[in-house]
Coordinates of C-alpha atoms and ligand atoms in Angstrom, one line a residue:
M1273 CA 0.0 0.0 0.0
Q1274 CA 1.3 3.5 -0.9
P1275 CA 2.0 5.9 2.1
E1276 CA -0.7 8.2 0.7
Q1277 CA -3.3 5.4 1.0
Q1278 CA -2.1 4.5 4.5
L1279 CA -2.4 8.2 5.6
A1280 CA -5.9 8.4 4.2
L1281 CA -6.9 5.4 6.3
V1282 CA -5.4 6.9 9.4
G1283 CA -6.5 10.5 9.3
G1284 CA -9.1 11.0 6.6
N1285 CA -9.9 14.6 5.8
A1286 CA -10.1 15.4 9.5
L1287 CA -9.1 19.1 9.2
I1288 CA -11.7 20.0 6.5
P1289 CA -14.8 20.9 8.4
E1290 CA -18.1 20.0 6.8
G1291 CA -20.2 22.9 5.4
P1292 CA -19.4 26.2 3.7
P1293 CA -15.9 27.3 2.8
L1294 CA -13.7 28.4 5.7
W1295 CA -13.2 32.0 4.4
P1296 CA -14.6 34.6 4.7
L1297 CA -16.0 33.9 8.2
P1298 CA -19.7 34.4 8.7
D1299 CA -19.3 37.5 10.9
E1300 CA -22.4 39.0 12.3
S1301 CA -21.1 42.5 11.8
V1302 CA -20.6 41.9 8.1
Q1303 CA -24.1 40.4 7.8
E1304 CA -25.5 43.5 9.5
A1305 CA -23.5 45.8 7.1
L1306 CA -24.9 43.9 4.2
I1307 CA -28.5 44.1 5.5
A1308 CA -28.1 47.8 6.3
A1309 CA -26.7 48.5 2.8
F1310 CA -29.7 46.6 1.3
S1311 CA -32.2 48.5 3.5
D1312 CA -31.0 52.0 2.7
G1313 CA -30.3 51.2 -1.0
S1314 CA -26.6 52.2 -0.7
W1315 CA -25.5 48.9 -2.1
G1316 CA -26.7 49.9 -5.6
R1317 CA -25.5 53.5 -5.8
Y1318 CA -22.5 55.0 -7.6
Q1319 CA -21.9 57.2 -4.6
G1320 CA -22.8 56.7 -0.9
P1321 CA -21.3 56.9 2.5
H1322 CA -19.2 53.7 2.7
I1323 CA -16.2 54.5 0.4
E1324 CA -15.7 57.8 2.1
R1325 CA -15.9 56.2 5.6
L1326 CA -13.6 53.3 4.6
E1327 CA -11.0 55.7 3.1
A1328 CA -11.1 57.8 6.3
R1329 CA -10.8 54.7 8.5
L1330 CA -7.9 53.2 6.4
A1331 CA -6.1 56.5 6.7
E1332 CA -6.7 56.7 10.4
Y1333 CA -5.8 53.1 11.0
H1334 CA -2.5 53.6 9.2
A1335 CA -1.9 57.0 10.8
V1336 CA -1.5 58.7 7.4
P1337 CA -3.6 61.5 5.9
F1338 CA -4.7 59.8 2.7
A1339 CA -6.2 56.5 1.6
L1340 CA -7.7 55.8 -1.8
T1341 CA -9.7 52.6 -2.7
C1342 CA -9.7 50.9 -6.0
C1343 CA -10.6 47.7 -7.8
S1344 CA -7.7 45.3 -6.7
G1345 CA -4.3 45.1 -5.1
T1346 CA -2.8 44.4 -8.5
F1347 CA -4.1 47.6 -9.8
A1348 CA -3.2 49.4 -6.6
V1349 CA 0.5 48.6 -7.3
E1350 CA 0.2 50.1 -10.8
L1351 CA -1.6 53.1 -9.4
A1352 CA 1.0 53.6 -6.8
L1353 CA 3.8 53.5 -9.4
R1354 CA 1.9 56.0 -11.6
A1355 CA 1.3 58.3 -8.5
I1356 CA 5.0 58.4 -7.7
K1357 CA 5.6 59.3 -11.4
V1358 CA 7.3 56.2 -12.7
N1359 CA 7.4 56.8 -16.4
P1360 CA 8.0 54.6 -19.5
G1361 CA 11.7 53.7 -19.7
D1362 CA 12.3 54.1 -15.9
E1363 CA 13.7 51.2 -14.0
V1364 CA 11.9 49.7 -10.9
I1365 CA 13.7 47.4 -8.5
L1366 CA 11.7 44.3 -7.5
A1367 CA 12.6 41.0 -5.7
G1368 CA 13.3 38.0 -7.9
Y1369 CA 10.6 36.2 -5.9
D1370 CA 7.4 38.2 -5.6
F1371 CA 3.7 38.2 -6.6
S1372 CA 3.6 37.9 -10.4
G1373 CA 1.2 40.8 -10.8
N1374 CA 3.9 43.2 -9.4
F1375 CA 6.2 42.5 -12.3
R1376 CA 3.3 43.1 -14.7
S1377 CA 2.3 46.3 -13.0
I1378 CA 5.8 47.7 -13.6
E1379 CA 5.6 46.5 -17.3
S1380 CA 2.1 47.9 -17.8
I1381 CA 3.5 51.4 -17.3
G1382 CA 6.3 50.7 -19.8
A1383 CA 8.9 50.7 -17.0
R1384 CA 11.5 47.9 -16.7
P1385 CA 11.8 45.6 -13.7
V1386 CA 15.3 45.2 -12.2
L1387 CA 15.5 41.9 -10.3
V1388 CA 17.3 41.8 -7.0
D1389 CA 17.7 38.6 -4.9
I1390 CA 15.7 38.1 -1.7
D1391 CA 17.0 37.6 1.9
P1392 CA 15.9 34.0 2.5
S1393 CA 15.2 34.7 6.1
T1394 CA 12.4 37.2 5.2
S1395 CA 11.3 36.2 1.7
S1396 CA 11.7 39.9 0.7
L1397 CA 14.2 42.1 -1.1
D1398 CA 17.7 41.8 0.4
A1399 CA 18.3 45.4 1.4
A1400 CA 22.1 44.7 1.6
I1401 CA 22.4 44.3 -2.1
V1402 CA 19.7 46.7 -3.4
E1403 CA 22.1 49.7 -3.6
D1404 CA 24.3 47.9 -6.1
A1405 CA 21.3 47.4 -8.4
I1406 CA 20.6 51.1 -8.7
G1407 CA 21.2 52.4 -12.2
L1408 CA 21.0 55.8 -13.9
T1409 CA 17.3 55.4 -14.7
T1410 CA 16.2 53.6 -11.6
K1411 CA 13.3 55.5 -10.1
A1412 CA 11.6 53.3 -7.5
I1413 CA 11.6 50.1 -5.4
V1414 CA 8.6 47.8 -5.1
V1415 CA 8.9 45.7 -1.9
S1416 CA 6.4 43.2 -0.6
H1417 CA 6.0 41.7 2.9
L1418 CA 5.4 38.1 2.0
H1419 CA 4.3 34.9 3.7
G1420 CA 4.5 36.2 7.3
G1421 CA 8.0 37.7 6.7
I1422 CA 8.7 41.4 7.2
A1423 CA 11.0 43.3 4.8
A1424 CA 13.9 45.4 6.0
M1425 CA 12.1 48.6 5.6
R1426 CA 14.3 50.8 7.7
S1427 CA 17.4 50.0 5.5
L1428 CA 15.4 50.3 2.3
R1429 CA 14.0 53.7 3.4
E1430 CA 17.5 54.9 4.2
I1431 CA 18.9 53.8 0.8
A1432 CA 15.9 55.2 -1.1
D1433 CA 16.2 58.6 0.6
R1434 CA 19.9 58.8 0.1
R1435 CA 19.7 57.8 -3.6
G1436 CA 16.5 59.7 -4.5
L1437 CA 14.3 56.7 -5.1
Q1438 CA 10.7 56.2 -4.0
I1439 CA 9.2 53.1 -2.4
V1440 CA 6.0 51.2 -3.1
E1441 CA 5.5 49.0 0.0
D1442 CA 3.2 46.1 -0.8
A1443 CA 1.3 45.2 2.4
C1444 CA -1.3 43.1 0.6
Q1445 CA -0.3 40.0 2.6
T1446 CA 0.3 42.0 5.9
P1447 CA -2.6 44.3 6.7
G1448 CA -2.2 45.6 10.2
G1449 CA 1.4 44.3 10.4
N1450 CA 3.8 46.1 12.6
V1451 CA 7.1 47.0 10.9
E1452 CA 9.6 48.4 13.4
G1453 CA 6.9 50.3 15.3
R1454 CA 5.1 51.5 12.2
M1455 CA 2.1 50.1 10.4
A1456 CA 3.0 48.0 7.4
G1457 CA 2.6 50.1 4.3
T1458 CA 3.7 53.3 5.9
W1459 CA 7.5 53.1 5.4
G1460 CA 6.9 53.4 1.6
D1461 CA 6.0 56.6 -0.1
V1462 CA 2.9 54.6 -1.0
G1463 CA 1.5 51.5 0.7
V1464 CA -0.7 49.0 -1.1
L1465 CA -3.5 46.8 0.3
S1466 CA -5.6 44.0 -1.3
F1467 CA -9.2 43.1 -0.5
G1468 CA -9.2 40.0 -2.7
G1469 CA -11.3 37.0 -1.8
S1470 CA -8.7 35.1 0.1
K1471 CA -7.2 38.1 1.9
L1472 CA -7.4 39.0 5.6
L1473 CA -9.6 41.9 4.8
T1474 CA -11.9 40.7 2.0
A1475 CA -14.6 42.1 -0.3
G1476 CA -14.1 39.4 -2.9
R1477 CA -12.1 41.9 -4.9
G1478 CA -10.6 45.3 -4.2
G1479 CA -7.6 47.3 -3.1
A1480 CA -6.3 50.5 -1.8
I1481 CA -3.3 52.8 -1.5
V1482 CA -2.3 54.7 1.7
T1483 CA 0.1 57.6 1.6
A1484 CA 1.4 60.6 3.5
G1485 CA 1.9 62.5 0.2
E1486 CA -0.8 64.9 -0.8
D1487 CA 0.6 65.1 -4.3
I1488 CA 0.8 61.3 -4.6
H1489 CA -2.8 61.0 -3.4
Q1490 CA -3.9 63.7 -5.9
R1491 CA -2.2 62.1 -8.8
A1492 CA -3.7 58.7 -8.0
K1493 CA -7.1 60.2 -7.7
A1494 CA -6.8 62.1 -11.0
Y1495 CA -5.7 58.9 -12.7
C1496 CA -8.7 56.9 -11.3
E1497 CA -11.2 59.6 -12.2
Q1498 CA -10.7 59.3 -15.9
G1499 CA -14.0 58.6 -17.5
N1500 CA -16.5 57.8 -14.8
N1501 CA -14.1 56.5 -12.0
A1502 CA -12.6 53.8 -14.1
F1503 CA -11.1 51.4 -11.4
P1504 CA -13.5 51.7 -8.4
L1505 CA -14.2 49.7 -5.3
S1506 CA -18.0 49.6 -4.9
E1507 CA -20.1 51.0 -2.1
L1508 CA -21.2 47.5 -1.2
Q1509 CA -17.6 46.3 -1.0
A1510 CA -16.7 49.2 1.2
A1511 CA -19.7 48.5 3.5
V1512 CA -18.5 44.9 4.2
L1513 CA -14.8 46.0 4.7
L1514 CA -15.6 48.5 7.5
P1515 CA -16.6 46.0 10.2
Q1516 CA -13.7 43.7 9.2
L1517 CA -11.2 46.5 9.9
D1518 CA -12.5 46.6 13.5
L1519 CA -11.8 42.8 13.9
L1520 CA -8.4 42.9 12.2
D1521 CA -6.1 43.6 15.2
A1522 CA -7.6 40.9 17.4
R1523 CA -7.5 38.3 14.6
N1524 CA -3.9 39.2 13.8
G1525 CA -3.2 38.5 17.4
V1526 CA -4.7 35.0 17.3
R1527 CA -2.9 34.3 14.0
R1528 CA 0.4 35.4 15.4
Q1529 CA 0.0 33.2 18.4
N1530 CA -1.0 30.1 16.4
A1531 CA 1.8 30.8 13.8
A1532 CA 4.3 30.9 16.7
T1533 CA 3.0 27.6 18.0
L1534 CA 3.3 25.9 14.6
I1535 CA 6.7 27.3 14.0
E1536 CA 7.9 26.1 17.4
C1537 CA 6.4 22.7 17.2
L1538 CA 7.9 22.0 13.8
R1539 CA 11.2 23.6 14.5
D1540 CA 12.9 20.2 14.9
S1541 CA 11.5 18.8 11.6
S1542 CA 14.6 18.6 9.5
G1543 CA 14.1 19.8 6.0
L1544 CA 11.4 22.3 6.9
S1545 CA 12.7 25.8 7.9
A1546 CA 10.3 28.6 8.8
I1547 CA 10.7 32.0 7.3
N1548 CA 10.1 34.2 10.4
T1549 CA 13.1 36.5 11.0
M1550 CA 11.6 39.7 12.2
P1551 CA 13.3 43.1 12.6
P1552 CA 13.0 44.4 16.2
D1553 CA 9.6 45.7 17.3
S1554 CA 7.8 44.0 14.4
A1555 CA 4.9 41.6 13.9
A1556 CA 3.5 40.1 10.7
S1557 CA -0.1 39.3 9.9
Y1558 CA 0.2 35.9 8.4
F1559 CA -1.9 35.8 5.2
K1560 CA 0.3 32.7 4.7
L1561 CA 2.7 30.9 6.9
A1562 CA 5.8 29.7 5.0
W1563 CA 8.5 27.1 5.3
L1564 CA 11.2 26.2 2.9
F1565 CA 11.0 22.5 2.1
D1566 CA 14.4 20.9 1.5
E1567 CA 13.9 18.0 -0.8
N1568 CA 17.4 16.6 0.1
A1569 CA 16.2 16.1 3.6
W1570 CA 13.0 14.3 2.6
P1571 CA 12.3 11.0 1.0
I1572 CA 9.7 12.7 -1.2
D1573 CA 9.6 15.9 -3.4
R1574 CA 7.6 19.0 -2.6
A1575 CA 4.7 18.1 -4.8
R1576 CA 4.1 14.8 -3.1
F1577 CA 4.6 16.4 0.4
I1578 CA 1.9 19.0 -0.5
A1579 CA -0.4 16.4 -1.9
A1580 CA -0.1 14.2 1.2
L1581 CA -0.9 17.1 3.5
Q1582 CA -3.8 18.3 1.3
A1583 CA -5.2 14.7 1.4
E1584 CA -5.2 15.1 5.2
G1585 CA -7.2 18.3 4.9
V1586 CA -4.4 20.7 5.5
A1587 CA -4.8 23.9 3.4
I1588 CA -1.2 24.1 2.1
D1589 CA 0.3 24.9 -1.3
I1590 CA 3.4 25.9 -3.1
G1591 CA 4.6 29.5 -3.2
F1592 CA 5.1 31.9 -6.1
R1593 CA 7.0 31.0 -9.3
G1594 CA 9.2 34.0 -9.1
F1595 CA 10.9 35.8 -12.0
T1596 CA 14.3 34.1 -12.2
R1597 CA 13.5 32.6 -15.6
R1598 CA 12.5 36.0 -17.2
G1599 CA 14.8 37.0 -19.9
P1600 CA 16.7 40.2 -20.6
R1601 CA 14.1 41.4 -23.0
R1602 CA 11.7 41.9 -20.1
C1603 CA 14.0 42.8 -17.2
R1604 CA 17.5 43.5 -15.9
R1605 CA 19.0 41.0 -13.4
A1606 CA 21.1 42.8 -10.8
G1607 CA 23.4 40.0 -9.6
D1608 CA 22.8 36.5 -8.6
L1609 CA 19.2 35.3 -7.9
T1610 CA 20.0 32.1 -6.1
H1611 CA 17.7 32.6 -3.1
S1612 CA 14.8 33.7 -5.3
A1613 CA 15.2 30.6 -7.4
R1614 CA 15.3 28.5 -4.2
A1615 CA 12.2 30.2 -2.8
A1616 CA 10.3 29.4 -6.0
E1617 CA 11.4 25.8 -5.9
R1618 CA 11.0 25.2 -2.1
T1619 CA 8.4 27.4 -0.5
V1620 CA 5.3 25.8 1.0
L1621 CA 2.5 27.9 2.3
L1622 CA -0.1 27.2 4.9
H1623 CA -3.2 29.3 4.2
H1624 CA -4.4 31.6 7.0
P1625 CA -7.9 30.3 8.0
V1626 CA -6.4 27.5 10.0
L1627 CA -4.5 30.1 12.1
L1628 CA -7.8 31.2 13.6
E1629 CA -8.6 27.7 14.8
S1630 CA -8.5 26.3 18.3
P1631 CA -5.2 25.1 20.0
A1632 CA -6.5 21.5 19.5
T1633 CA -6.7 22.0 15.7
I1634 CA -3.3 23.6 15.6
E1635 CA -1.9 20.6 17.4
R1636 CA -3.6 18.3 14.9
V1637 CA -2.0 20.2 12.1
T1638 CA 1.5 19.8 13.6
E1639 CA 0.7 16.1 14.2
T1640 CA -0.3 15.8 10.6
F1641 CA 2.9 17.3 9.4
K1642 CA 4.8 14.8 11.6
K1643 CA 2.6 11.9 10.5
V1644 CA 3.3 12.6 6.8
R1645 CA 7.0 12.7 7.6
R1646 CA 6.8 9.3 9.4
A1647 CA 4.6 7.8 6.7
F1648 CA 7.2 8.5 4.0
S1649 CA 10.3 7.9 6.1
E1650 CA 9.1 4.6 7.4
P1651 CA 6.3 3.4 5.0
N1652 CA 5.2 0.7 7.5
A1653 CA 5.1 2.9 10.5
E1654 CA 1.4 4.1 10.4
Ligands
PLP2124 C1 2.0 40.4 -2.4 C2 0.8 40.6 -3.2 N1 0.7 41.8 -3.9 C3 -0.4 42.1 -4.6 C4 -1.5 41.1 -4.7 C5 -2.6 41.4 -5.6 O1 -3.8 41.6 -4.9 P1 -5.2 41.4 -5.7 O2 -5.5 39.9 -5.7 O3 -6.2 42.2 -4.9 O4 -5.1 41.9 -7.1 C6 -1.4 39.9 -4.0 C7 -2.4 38.9 -4.1 O5 -2.3 37.8 -3.7 C8 -0.2 39.7 -3.2 O6 0.0 38.5 -2.6

């Protein structure tokens, strides 16, 4: 009998609860917001109170003067680049391992991505080598906080200020994260948020930028207002996001606690290393919890490891493909991209809903990881 078959007999799909999908949660406050928007008709209007309220709340929450909502996080990155005046022909520094849409957002402006390797302990741009990548036409840096890691924003900010560059800080995976005492998204000249269907704050689709720059906000607004507000978040989407913002800090707290437990319990699993190096005074939000899977230390490859855990009901998947195979026609490679390539090959990501589960479920998840390891190391053990 194959180890996968043995596992299925032992555990079944124990971690998949019966019923509706795990995310979004059926929050009463969201239901009330939906009903209220239905009752007052605001759900169907071009203009109403919710967008204005949400933008004010997002600005207040991030302690910046301006927030502007839009149709997606992907578009928000493009909007941010336009708002800081990245022009066709400019270069924009980006990690060799990042969300694929960020590469495209740079391209969509006619700018050119410059790939810099990641620091493997954070999954984000390696600030120590960014400066060497700056060329005559380099205008900006796009940096993402990924998979529960926190980018080295203080160093990046210092480099950008000294070299006259601007930063787009992608906090789509880290809303409410704390980066060296400041809200994630506020070290950049512009911060970017996503409200996509899987995200910690969700409206199915949607995004926003936050900024302290009045001129940046004005340019972004002017770009969006072409035609009849061409890239909007809807009033209904804003209505359901408002109550979620009130729940975010408490939920981030639970996710952090459970992520710390999982990281600790699996620390001794050789061949699985957590990506959780934090700068001081920082805390991530855990849209995903990441490990690097070292195939040399396992009797199976990453695909089989993931399939076995998924068969056990654990919501786990591979990470991004990264950009290390993109050719010189589309981007400039600044140095070696070894860690980015390794991240693309080895990252495994636990999806966030499980991080709001009970301690007993968290324990079952760690046991399932260990069980998979045992089943493949000693096929007759289970
Ligand atoms: C780091 C990062 N940036 C941007 C986005 C894009 O957000 P959206 O799905 O709202 O377009 C995502 C989505 O997963 C992301 O993970």
